[in-house]
Every structure is written in structure tokens, then in C-alpha cells.
Amino acid sequence: MLASYSRCWAEIDTQAISHNVKEVQKLIGQTKIMGIVKANAYGHGDIECARALVECGIDYFGVSSVDEALRLRQAGICENILILGYTPEEHFHYLHEENIVQSLISYSYAQCLNDYAKEKKVKIRAHCKVDTGMCRTGIIYQDQEKNLDEIVSEYQMSNLQVEGIFSHFPVSDDLSKENKDFTSHQIELFHEVIVALKEKGIDPGIRHIQNSYGILNYGDLGFDYCRPGLLYMGVTSDDSIPIESQPDFIPILSLYANVSLVKWIHPGQSVSYGRHYIASKPVKVATISIGYADGLPRLVSNQNLEVLVNGVRCPLIGNICMDQCMVDVTNVDSVHQGDIVCIIGTQNGERVTVDQISRLAHTINNETLSCITARVPRLEKR
Ligand SMILES: *Cc1c(COP(=O)(O)O)cnc(C)c1O
């Protein structure tokens, strides 16, 4: 563990990324990995993660916006970058200037991008997004409506270089029969489009459909790329959801704070805003320097979330404040100002996970991790 840093800090173990990538590769055969590093790599540090992924041989990245793509370019990442979402027209110029690949989120959007590229006399790289069931972006290709002509037309646009085709799973995490059937049908529809394009003499380019749960539950589907975000970070969305494979991931993020004050309180004294915790006996309380403005959700207050103080599991008490919260450290013999508290990670062989926080906050790890705020320094473990 690194030396303490300001109030609270996240430690990112980029070494563990290569272990996690190998675990993913065991599941996907020859399929290559497009590393999804959107939203600052879900709070883990996009540039640091992208650099570690490049060292693992990853040659494609996925981001949500042109801003995120430019951050990677400015950091010297020269691999392929696909923008999964929408780029506004006034930012189209970055696409050809910085050699960024744009998702064609609809047919009219592709026309607009092509018109721009024609006017500028440039070719813009793109992937065709096919909507096989998410109903978010892409040309709809579902049982109720199959817009194959539009997909074909995108490939024929004069100033777009359509180098790939992709779709996305909304329920690949769910092993109920209904949702497994839904996902399998999406895979069939995706195959159908690819075959139809080939029959028309069109090379579909690189094909990709699997997110993290698509990899864990559907394995090697024989496509060209898959798009994991969470998995190289060593976690799933929710460790209580059963999955079809048993990968051995190492979570790459740990979260720490400092003890700022230790004191005893008397029976009847209350702790924090709202006075929701009232001591029923003498209690040794440690104030620690992390709060909801760092990303520890206020929603988990008063639910006995355990953190590690000198390796001992101790419950939070009272409401989580903006920059601080309180912990019952009665069971820890020796606690002092400046001691390090582990909120996510391992300390003296004990482990607390992001999953514990996410379950109490009624959310998934994707959200908990990506909501660790910008003021929390990310320190790379070396
Ligand atoms: C975010 C995202 C992913 C990665 O999702 P994970 O569940 O983290 O693997 C893949 N594809 C698309 C289109 C996404 O938006």
C-alpha cells in the first residue's frame, strides 16, 4: 500500500490489469479485446488504464465521446479509438484530424457525417451500429422492423469508411430462460445482418457485440472483437448475480482514507447529521476523511457498512457527511490520528469490496466506481 495521501485516495493496481486481461482471453478464444475506457475508465483513470492495456497488446479502445477520445490522443495513445456514442456536428473535424472512429448511431446521422466529410473532401472512419434489442442507438434490426437497406446504404456512403459493425446486449447478465433467449436471438439477428451484407458483396469489417457479461456468459462467439469495461478492472457489476464462468479476477482499485480524530462517546450521545445513531454504551468513534463528495454514497449511511481500520472490520455509524464520516472502532485496540482506513481493498489479510457498497446503495459496481469523484487522487501502484 502507498503512503497516505491528503484526505482520501484511490490506488490503482495497473499490474493486475494484465492478469485480468489474460483471464478474459481464456474465455474468448481468438476474439480480440476492445478496451472500454469511457467515463475515465469507470473512475479508474482512462490514460493509466489505456497505457496498461496497450502493454497487454490491446489495439482498440472504446470511449463515450470525442472529448474522451481526445484525452487519449493527447496522452499519446495512438491505437484505434471508437466513439460509442454521439458526436455533435461542430466536433466532426476532430474525427479526421485525430483519426478517430465514429459510431453511426442512426441512418440520418450517417448521412449528416457523410455530407460533412464530402464537403471537407475527407474520409471518416466509422462502425455501423445495429440495434438488435437495446433500443438505445443504431439502426433497428429486430423482428418488428429490419432496416437492412439503411445498413447497406451506410456501407455505400462515399466519404465514410465503414470498417466495422456492432450491437449491444441489454440482458447478457441475466441467466433466466427468457433473457438468455433474448440475448441468443440478438446474436442470431447480428449473424443475419452480417450474412446479408456478405451476400451483397459488402465486407462488414470487424464485428463486435459482447460486453463484460456477454463474455462471462456467452464465451467465444467467434466475432472479431469484444468490448469489456469492468472485467479488466477485475470486477463484475454485482457479485451476487450468478455467471456461467469462473474467472479469477483481481480488483484493480482500492480506496483509502485517513483517521482524523479518535474519541470515546457516552451512552445517549448521537453521531452526525440527523442523529440517526445514538450510542447505547460507551463507544470509541473514529472520524475518517472521506464523504459523499468523494463518492462514498450517502445512501449507505446507517446500514453498518464495514470498513477496515488496522485490519479490523468496523461499521460506519451515523450519516455520511460531505467530506467525513464516523466509524465505530471500539473493537480496535490501537487507533490513532493518521491511521489508514481501507474502504475498498485489502488490509492485513481482511478484504472489503466495492460490491458491499453497491448492494447497500441498491446499485451496480459500474456506478459506484465511476462516481468516485475527481477530487480523489488516483495513485498508480508500482
Ligand atoms: C459501456 C459499454 C460497454 C462495456 O460494458 P461493460 O459491462 O463494462 O463491459 C460495451 N459496449 C458498449 C456499447 C458500452 O456502452
GROMACS .gro file of C-alpha atoms and ligand atoms in nm:
model
  397
    1MET     CA    1   0.000   0.000   0.000
    2LEU     CA    2   0.110   0.351  -0.080
    3ALA     CA    3   0.183   0.617   0.178
    4SER     CA    4  -0.120   0.814   0.289
    5TYR     CA    5  -0.224   1.099   0.069
    6SER     CA    6  -0.431   1.402   0.167
    7ARG     CA    7  -0.777   1.300   0.295
    8CYS     CA    8  -0.858   1.001   0.084
    9TRP     CA    9  -0.719   0.841  -0.227
   10ALA     CA   10  -0.767   0.554  -0.468
   11GLU     CA   11  -0.485   0.319  -0.551
   12ILE     CA   12  -0.491   0.164  -0.897
   13ASP     CA   13  -0.303  -0.159  -0.949
   14THR     CA   14  -0.232  -0.139  -1.321
   15GLN     CA   15  -0.018  -0.455  -1.294
   16ALA     CA   16  -0.332  -0.651  -1.217
   17ILE     CA   17  -0.484  -0.536  -1.548
   18SER     CA   18  -0.261  -0.777  -1.740
   19HIS     CA   19  -0.374  -1.064  -1.514
   20ASN     CA   20  -0.739  -0.971  -1.572
   21VAL     CA   21  -0.686  -0.941  -1.949
   22LYS     CA   22  -0.540  -1.294  -1.952
   23GLU     CA   23  -0.846  -1.420  -1.762
   24VAL     CA   24  -1.072  -1.257  -2.023
   25GLN     CA   25  -0.866  -1.407  -2.306
   26LYS     CA   26  -0.921  -1.758  -2.162
   27LEU     CA   27  -1.293  -1.708  -2.226
   28ILE     CA   28  -1.292  -1.561  -2.577
   29GLY     CA   29  -1.056  -1.768  -2.791
   30GLN     CA   30  -0.926  -1.570  -3.089
   31THR     CA   31  -1.159  -1.275  -3.028
   32LYS     CA   32  -0.963  -0.956  -2.962
   33ILE     CA   33  -1.035  -0.707  -2.687
   34MET     CA   34  -1.153  -0.351  -2.739
   35GLY     CA   35  -1.078  -0.190  -2.403
   36ILE     CA   36  -1.368   0.025  -2.290
   37VAL     CA   37  -1.221   0.325  -2.107
   38LYS     CA   38  -1.520   0.561  -2.107
   39ALA     CA   39  -1.601   0.775  -1.802
   40ASN     CA   40  -1.236   0.791  -1.700
   41ALA     CA   41  -1.231   0.410  -1.718
   42TYR     CA   42  -1.524   0.400  -1.473
   43GLY     CA   43  -1.326   0.618  -1.237
   44HIS     CA   44  -1.003   0.414  -1.254
   45GLY     CA   45  -0.811   0.659  -1.475
   46ASP     CA   46  -0.856   0.632  -1.851
   47ILE     CA   47  -0.500   0.716  -1.953
   48GLU     CA   48  -0.337   0.490  -1.694
   49CYS     CA   49  -0.568   0.202  -1.785
   50ALA     CA   50  -0.525   0.257  -2.159
   51ARG     CA   51  -0.145   0.255  -2.123
   52ALA     CA   52  -0.158  -0.068  -1.923
   53LEU     CA   53  -0.390  -0.220  -2.183
   54VAL     CA   54  -0.157  -0.120  -2.468
   55GLU     CA   55   0.117  -0.311  -2.285
   56CYS     CA   56  -0.113  -0.615  -2.292
   57GLY     CA   57  -0.138  -0.581  -2.670
   58ILE     CA   58  -0.481  -0.415  -2.683
   59ASP     CA   59  -0.507  -0.219  -3.009
   60TYR     CA   60  -0.861  -0.077  -2.988
   61PHE     CA   61  -1.033   0.145  -2.732
   62GLY     CA   62  -1.394   0.242  -2.683
   63VAL     CA   63  -1.500   0.576  -2.535
   64SER     CA   64  -1.830   0.758  -2.498
   65SER     CA   65  -1.742   1.092  -2.656
   66VAL     CA   66  -1.496   1.286  -2.866
   67ASP     CA   67  -1.364   1.459  -2.552
   68GLU     CA   68  -1.266   1.123  -2.409
   69ALA     CA   69  -1.103   1.023  -2.738
   70LEU     CA   70  -0.901   1.346  -2.745
   71ARG     CA   71  -0.780   1.288  -2.389
   72LEU     CA   72  -0.631   0.957  -2.502
   73ARG     CA   73  -0.474   1.110  -2.815
   74GLN     CA   74  -0.324   1.395  -2.610
   75ALA     CA   75  -0.172   1.134  -2.379
   76GLY     CA   76  -0.002   0.974  -2.678
   77ILE     CA   77  -0.234   0.674  -2.720
   78CYS     CA   78  -0.215   0.608  -3.094
   79GLU     CA   79  -0.425   0.289  -3.109
   80ASN     CA   80  -0.769   0.278  -3.271
   81ILE     CA   81  -1.040   0.462  -3.080
   82LEU     CA   82  -1.412   0.410  -3.137
   83ILE     CA   83  -1.661   0.665  -3.005
   84LEU     CA   84  -1.956   0.454  -2.892
   85GLY     CA   85  -2.196   0.746  -2.869
   86TYR     CA   86  -2.291   1.075  -3.032
   87THR     CA   87  -2.051   1.340  -3.157
   88PRO     CA   88  -2.208   1.682  -3.225
   89GLU     CA   89  -2.158   1.823  -3.574
   90GLU     CA   90  -1.931   2.107  -3.459
   91HIS     CA   91  -1.683   1.844  -3.338
   92PHE     CA   92  -1.681   1.632  -3.656
   93HIS     CA   93  -1.346   1.784  -3.756
   94TYR     CA   94  -1.171   1.606  -3.469
   95LEU     CA   95  -1.268   1.272  -3.619
   96HIS     CA   96  -1.047   1.308  -3.927
   97GLU     CA   97  -0.787   1.532  -3.764
   98GLU     CA   98  -0.724   1.283  -3.484
   99ASN     CA   99  -0.803   0.960  -3.672
  100ILE     CA  100  -1.096   0.865  -3.451
  101VAL     CA  101  -1.363   0.609  -3.549
  102GLN     CA  102  -1.725   0.722  -3.509
  103SER     CA  103  -2.027   0.500  -3.440
  104LEU     CA  104  -2.306   0.557  -3.686
  105ILE     CA  105  -2.584   0.594  -3.432
  106SER     CA  106  -2.862   0.626  -3.691
  107TYR     CA  107  -2.905   0.639  -4.067
  108SER     CA  108  -2.971   1.013  -4.073
  109TYR     CA  109  -2.666   1.068  -3.854
  110ALA     CA  110  -2.454   0.874  -4.103
  111GLN     CA  111  -2.590   1.092  -4.386
  112CYS     CA  112  -2.503   1.406  -4.194
  113LEU     CA  113  -2.150   1.280  -4.122
  114ASN     CA  114  -2.105   1.178  -4.485
  115ASP     CA  115  -2.224   1.521  -4.610
  116TYR     CA  116  -1.971   1.687  -4.382
  117ALA     CA  117  -1.689   1.458  -4.499
  118LYS     CA  118  -1.779   1.519  -4.864
  119GLU     CA  119  -1.768   1.894  -4.816
  120LYS     CA  120  -1.429   1.871  -4.643
  121LYS     CA  121  -1.304   1.617  -4.901
  122VAL     CA  122  -1.204   1.373  -4.629
  123LYS     CA  123  -1.286   1.013  -4.544
  124ILE     CA  124  -1.411   0.944  -4.194
  125ARG     CA  125  -1.372   0.605  -4.030
  126ALA     CA  126  -1.690   0.458  -3.886
  127HIS     CA  127  -1.857   0.149  -3.741
  128CYS     CA  128  -2.219   0.069  -3.822
  129LYS     CA  129  -2.428   0.035  -3.505
  130VAL     CA  130  -2.709  -0.214  -3.536
  131ASP     CA  131  -2.985  -0.212  -3.274
  132THR     CA  132  -3.077  -0.577  -3.214
  133GLY     CA  133  -3.263  -0.514  -2.890
  134MET     CA  134  -3.125  -0.235  -2.673
  135CYS     CA  135  -3.331   0.042  -2.837
  136ARG     CA  136  -3.066   0.299  -2.750
  137THR     CA  137  -2.863   0.379  -3.062
  138GLY     CA  138  -2.821   0.216  -3.401
  139ILE     CA  139  -3.029   0.118  -3.698
  140ILE     CA  140  -3.311  -0.105  -3.579
  141TYR     CA  141  -3.277  -0.465  -3.688
  142GLN     CA  142  -3.530  -0.657  -3.476
  143ASP     CA  143  -3.821  -0.888  -3.553
  144GLN     CA  144  -4.068  -0.599  -3.564
  145GLU     CA  145  -3.858  -0.392  -3.804
  146LYS     CA  146  -3.550  -0.485  -4.007
  147ASN     CA  147  -3.387  -0.189  -4.180
  148LEU     CA  148  -3.130  -0.378  -4.383
  149ASP     CA  149  -3.141  -0.124  -4.668
  150GLU     CA  150  -3.024   0.153  -4.439
  151ILE     CA  151  -2.738  -0.062  -4.311
  152VAL     CA  152  -2.632  -0.140  -4.667
  153SER     CA  153  -2.655   0.229  -4.762
  154GLU     CA  154  -2.424   0.328  -4.478
  155TYR     CA  155  -2.155   0.100  -4.620
  156GLN     CA  156  -2.202   0.263  -4.960
  157MET     CA  157  -2.162   0.623  -4.845
  158SER     CA  158  -1.884   0.780  -5.048
  159ASN     CA  159  -1.694   0.957  -4.770
  160LEU     CA  160  -1.741   0.714  -4.486
  161GLN     CA  161  -1.501   0.427  -4.442
  162VAL     CA  162  -1.725   0.180  -4.260
  163GLU     CA  163  -1.475  -0.064  -4.108
  164GLY     CA  164  -1.690  -0.245  -3.857
  165ILE     CA  165  -2.033  -0.338  -3.733
  166PHE     CA  166  -2.157  -0.381  -3.378
  167SER     CA  167  -2.452  -0.427  -3.150
  168HIS     CA  168  -2.509  -0.435  -2.774
  169PHE     CA  169  -2.670  -0.666  -2.515
  170PRO     CA  170  -2.917  -0.531  -2.255
  171VAL     CA  171  -2.961  -0.857  -2.056
  172SER     CA  172  -2.648  -1.066  -2.106
  173ASP     CA  173  -2.607  -1.062  -1.725
  174ASP     CA  174  -2.934  -1.248  -1.667
  175LEU     CA  175  -2.945  -1.626  -1.688
  176SER     CA  176  -3.325  -1.661  -1.681
  177LYS     CA  177  -3.456  -1.853  -1.981
  178GLU     CA  178  -3.641  -1.553  -2.119
  179ASN     CA  179  -3.336  -1.329  -2.113
  180LYS     CA  180  -3.097  -1.597  -2.238
  181ASP     CA  181  -3.334  -1.650  -2.530
  182PHE     CA  182  -3.345  -1.274  -2.590
  183THR     CA  183  -2.966  -1.249  -2.599
  184SER     CA  184  -2.930  -1.558  -2.819
  185HIS     CA  185  -3.182  -1.410  -3.059
  186GLN     CA  186  -2.979  -1.087  -3.071
  187ILE     CA  187  -2.675  -1.295  -3.168
  188GLU     CA  188  -2.881  -1.460  -3.445
  189LEU     CA  189  -3.002  -1.124  -3.574
  190PHE     CA  190  -2.644  -0.994  -3.575
  191HIS     CA  191  -2.530  -1.300  -3.773
  192GLU     CA  192  -2.821  -1.248  -4.012
  193VAL     CA  193  -2.715  -0.890  -4.089
  194ILE     CA  194  -2.355  -0.996  -4.144
  195VAL     CA  195  -2.456  -1.274  -4.383
  196ALA     CA  196  -2.690  -1.038  -4.569
  197LEU     CA  197  -2.410  -0.784  -4.615
  198LYS     CA  198  -2.171  -1.051  -4.741
  199GLU     CA  199  -2.434  -1.176  -4.987
  200LYS     CA  200  -2.445  -0.824  -5.130
  201GLY     CA  201  -2.068  -0.828  -5.169
  202ILE     CA  202  -2.012  -0.594  -4.876
  203ASP     CA  203  -1.730  -0.662  -4.630
  204PRO     CA  204  -1.888  -0.595  -4.286
  205GLY     CA  205  -1.543  -0.528  -4.135
  206ILE     CA  206  -1.473  -0.604  -3.771
  207ARG     CA  207  -1.770  -0.746  -3.583
  208HIS     CA  208  -1.829  -0.699  -3.209
  209ILE     CA  209  -2.124  -0.744  -2.975
  210GLN     CA  210  -2.008  -0.868  -2.632
  211ASN     CA  211  -1.984  -0.650  -2.322
  212SER     CA  212  -1.848  -0.792  -1.995
  213TYR     CA  213  -2.146  -1.018  -1.916
  214GLY     CA  214  -2.166  -1.115  -2.282
  215ILE     CA  215  -1.814  -1.254  -2.234
  216LEU     CA  216  -1.877  -1.418  -1.895
  217ASN     CA  217  -2.199  -1.588  -2.000
  218TYR     CA  218  -2.160  -1.649  -2.375
  219GLY     CA  219  -1.786  -1.714  -2.409
  220ASP     CA  220  -1.627  -1.734  -2.752
  221LEU     CA  221  -1.885  -1.632  -3.013
  222GLY     CA  222  -1.628  -1.615  -3.290
  223PHE     CA  223  -1.658  -1.243  -3.358
  224ASP     CA  224  -1.355  -1.021  -3.418
  225TYR     CA  225  -1.362  -0.810  -3.102
  226CYS     CA  226  -1.541  -0.795  -2.768
  227ARG     CA  227  -1.587  -0.485  -2.554
  228PRO     CA  228  -1.517  -0.540  -2.183
  229GLY     CA  229  -1.501  -0.248  -1.945
  230LEU     CA  230  -1.550  -0.389  -1.597
  231LEU     CA  231  -1.364  -0.715  -1.649
  232TYR     CA  232  -1.014  -0.576  -1.695
  233MET     CA  233  -1.085  -0.372  -1.380
  234GLY     CA  234  -1.128  -0.707  -1.207
  235VAL     CA  235  -1.492  -0.681  -1.102
  236THR     CA  236  -1.841  -0.762  -1.225
  237SER     CA  237  -2.147  -0.540  -1.185
  238ASP     CA  238  -2.282  -0.740  -0.893
  239ASP     CA  239  -2.112  -1.038  -0.730
  240SER     CA  240  -2.447  -1.179  -0.618
  241ILE     CA  241  -2.552  -1.243  -0.981
  242PRO     CA  242  -2.464  -1.595  -1.096
  243ILE     CA  243  -2.246  -1.627  -1.408
  244GLU     CA  244  -2.157  -1.912  -1.642
  245SER     CA  245  -1.779  -1.894  -1.596
  246GLN     CA  246  -1.536  -1.885  -1.302
  247PRO     CA  247  -1.275  -1.625  -1.389
  248ASP     CA  248  -1.017  -1.530  -1.128
  249PHE     CA  249  -1.015  -1.151  -1.138
  250ILE     CA  250  -0.813  -0.912  -0.923
  251PRO     CA  251  -0.993  -0.583  -0.849
  252ILE     CA  252  -0.756  -0.306  -0.954
  253LEU     CA  253  -0.899  -0.028  -0.737
  254SER     CA  254  -0.855   0.020  -0.364
  255LEU     CA  255  -0.993   0.317  -0.171
  256TYR     CA  256  -0.840   0.459   0.145
  257ALA     CA  257  -0.890   0.748   0.388
  258ASN     CA  258  -0.720   0.877   0.700
  259VAL     CA  259  -0.834   0.869   1.060
  260SER     CA  260  -0.856   1.236   1.159
  261LEU     CA  261  -0.975   1.200   1.519
  262VAL     CA  262  -1.044   0.928   1.778
  263LYS     CA  263  -1.262   0.980   2.086
  264TRP     CA  264  -1.494   0.798   2.327
  265ILE     CA  265  -1.859   0.895   2.344
  266HIS     CA  266  -2.108   0.821   2.623
  267PRO     CA  267  -2.438   0.631   2.610
  268GLY     CA  268  -2.708   0.865   2.480
  269GLN     CA  269  -2.476   1.075   2.264
  270SER     CA  270  -2.569   1.087   1.896
  271VAL     CA  271  -2.343   1.089   1.593
  272SER     CA  272  -2.369   1.301   1.279
  273TYR     CA  273  -2.648   1.487   1.096
  274GLY     CA  274  -2.997   1.370   1.167
  275ARG     CA  275  -2.890   1.198   1.494
  276HIS     CA  276  -2.973   0.856   1.344
  277TYR     CA  277  -2.707   0.680   1.554
  278ILE     CA  278  -2.735   0.703   1.931
  279ALA     CA  279  -2.476   0.524   2.145
  280SER     CA  280  -2.626   0.264   2.378
  281LYS     CA  281  -2.291   0.205   2.554
  282PRO     CA  282  -1.954   0.380   2.562
  283VAL     CA  283  -1.831   0.380   2.202
  284LYS     CA  284  -1.489   0.461   2.060
  285VAL     CA  285  -1.550   0.667   1.748
  286ALA     CA  286  -1.304   0.741   1.469
  287THR     CA  287  -1.375   1.026   1.232
  288ILE     CA  288  -1.240   0.945   0.886
  289SER     CA  289  -1.172   1.177   0.598
  290ILE     CA  290  -1.395   1.054   0.320
  291GLY     CA  291  -1.752   1.151   0.241
  292TYR     CA  292  -2.018   1.155  -0.022
  293ALA     CA  293  -1.840   1.428  -0.221
  294ASP     CA  294  -1.563   1.172  -0.270
  295GLY     CA  295  -1.811   0.916  -0.398
  296LEU     CA  296  -1.899   0.720  -0.083
  297PRO     CA  297  -2.277   0.718  -0.140
  298ARG     CA  298  -2.477   0.889   0.135
  299LEU     CA  299  -2.738   0.621   0.075
  300VAL     CA  300  -2.523   0.363   0.256
  301SER     CA  301  -2.536   0.560   0.585
  302ASN     CA  302  -2.673   0.376   0.890
  303GLN     CA  303  -2.653   0.034   0.725
  304ASN     CA  304  -2.344  -0.092   0.908
  305LEU     CA  305  -2.117  -0.071   0.603
  306GLU     CA  306  -1.787  -0.218   0.720
  307VAL     CA  307  -1.451  -0.057   0.656
  308LEU     CA  308  -1.109  -0.178   0.770
  309VAL     CA  309  -0.929   0.005   1.048
  310ASN     CA  310  -0.589  -0.151   1.111
  311GLY     CA  311  -0.722  -0.467   0.952
  312VAL     CA  312  -1.033  -0.488   1.173
  313ARG     CA  313  -1.383  -0.471   1.021
  314CYS     CA  314  -1.564  -0.172   1.173
  315PRO     CA  315  -1.912  -0.037   1.092
  316LEU     CA  316  -1.985   0.317   0.979
  317ILE     CA  317  -2.218   0.494   1.220
  318GLY     CA  318  -2.444   0.791   1.155
  319ASN     CA  319  -2.498   0.979   0.832
  320ILE     CA  320  -2.211   1.008   0.586
  321CYS     CA  321  -2.119   1.377   0.555
  322MET     CA  322  -1.977   1.554   0.252
  323ASP     CA  323  -1.608   1.515   0.343
  324GLN     CA  324  -1.611   1.293   0.651
  325CYS     CA  325  -1.785   1.006   0.822
  326MET     CA  326  -1.765   0.822   1.151
  327VAL     CA  327  -1.670   0.463   1.235
  328ASP     CA  328  -1.725   0.255   1.548
  329VAL     CA  329  -1.371   0.145   1.638
  330THR     CA  330  -1.449   0.014   1.987
  331ASN     CA  331  -1.310  -0.327   1.887
  332VAL     CA  332  -0.978  -0.193   1.760
  333ASP     CA  333  -0.718  -0.182   2.037
  334SER     CA  334  -0.496   0.082   1.890
  335VAL     CA  335  -0.628   0.356   1.658
  336HIS     CA  336  -0.463   0.692   1.608
  337GLN     CA  337  -0.495   1.004   1.404
  338GLY     CA  338  -0.327   0.941   1.069
  339ASP     CA  339  -0.400   0.567   1.061
  340ILE     CA  340  -0.513   0.442   0.721
  341VAL     CA  341  -0.867   0.318   0.674
  342CYS     CA  342  -0.949   0.087   0.386
  343ILE     CA  343  -1.293   0.141   0.232
  344ILE     CA  344  -1.237  -0.084  -0.071
  345GLY     CA  345  -0.949  -0.332  -0.080
  346THR     CA  346  -0.739  -0.548   0.150
  347GLN     CA  347  -0.572  -0.464   0.480
  348ASN     CA  348  -0.388  -0.716   0.699
  349GLY     CA  349  -0.550  -1.002   0.508
  350GLU     CA  350  -0.907  -0.873   0.555
  351ARG     CA  351  -1.099  -0.762   0.247
  352VAL     CA  352  -1.383  -0.515   0.188
  353THR     CA  353  -1.531  -0.491  -0.159
  354VAL     CA  354  -1.700  -0.236  -0.380
  355ASP     CA  355  -1.983  -0.490  -0.402
  356GLN     CA  356  -2.066  -0.433  -0.033
  357ILE     CA  357  -2.111  -0.063  -0.102
  358SER     CA  358  -2.307  -0.117  -0.423
  359ARG     CA  359  -2.550  -0.364  -0.263
  360LEU     CA  360  -2.630  -0.123   0.023
  361ALA     CA  361  -2.668   0.160  -0.230
  362HIS     CA  362  -2.900  -0.055  -0.444
  363THR     CA  363  -2.681  -0.013  -0.749
  364ILE     CA  364  -2.413  -0.183  -0.956
  365ASN     CA  365  -2.036  -0.152  -0.925
  366ASN     CA  366  -2.024   0.031  -1.259
  367GLU     CA  367  -2.197   0.327  -1.092
  368THR     CA  368  -2.019   0.314  -0.756
  369LEU     CA  369  -1.676   0.309  -0.920
  370SER     CA  370  -1.746   0.573  -1.183
  371CYS     CA  371  -1.890   0.802  -0.913
  372ILE     CA  372  -1.564   0.822  -0.716
  373THR     CA  373  -1.517   1.193  -0.771
  374ALA     CA  374  -1.242   1.392  -0.939
  375ARG     CA  375  -1.101   1.528  -0.614
  376VAL     CA  376  -0.992   1.179  -0.506
  377PRO     CA  377  -0.633   1.137  -0.625
  378ARG     CA  378  -0.571   0.818  -0.824
  379LEU     CA  379  -0.229   0.680  -0.738
  380GLU     CA  380  -0.078   0.415  -0.955
  381LYS     CA  381   0.056   0.118  -0.758
  382ARG     CA  382   0.406   0.028  -0.879
  383LIG     C1  383  -2.010   0.060  -2.164
  383LIG     C2  384  -2.019  -0.025  -2.282
  383LIG     C3  385  -1.950  -0.146  -2.288
  383LIG     C4  386  -1.874  -0.204  -2.169
  383LIG     O1  387  -1.965  -0.253  -2.074
  383LIG     P1  388  -1.914  -0.347  -1.953
  383LIG     O2  389  -2.037  -0.403  -1.897
  383LIG     O3  390  -1.838  -0.261  -1.860
  383LIG     O4  391  -1.828  -0.448  -2.014
  383LIG     C5  392  -1.952  -0.217  -2.405
  383LIG     N1  393  -2.019  -0.171  -2.513
  383LIG     C6  394  -2.090  -0.056  -2.511
  383LIG     C7  395  -2.164  -0.012  -2.632
  383LIG     C8  396  -2.093   0.020  -2.395
  383LIG     O5  397  -2.165   0.133  -2.393
   0.00000   0.00000   0.00000
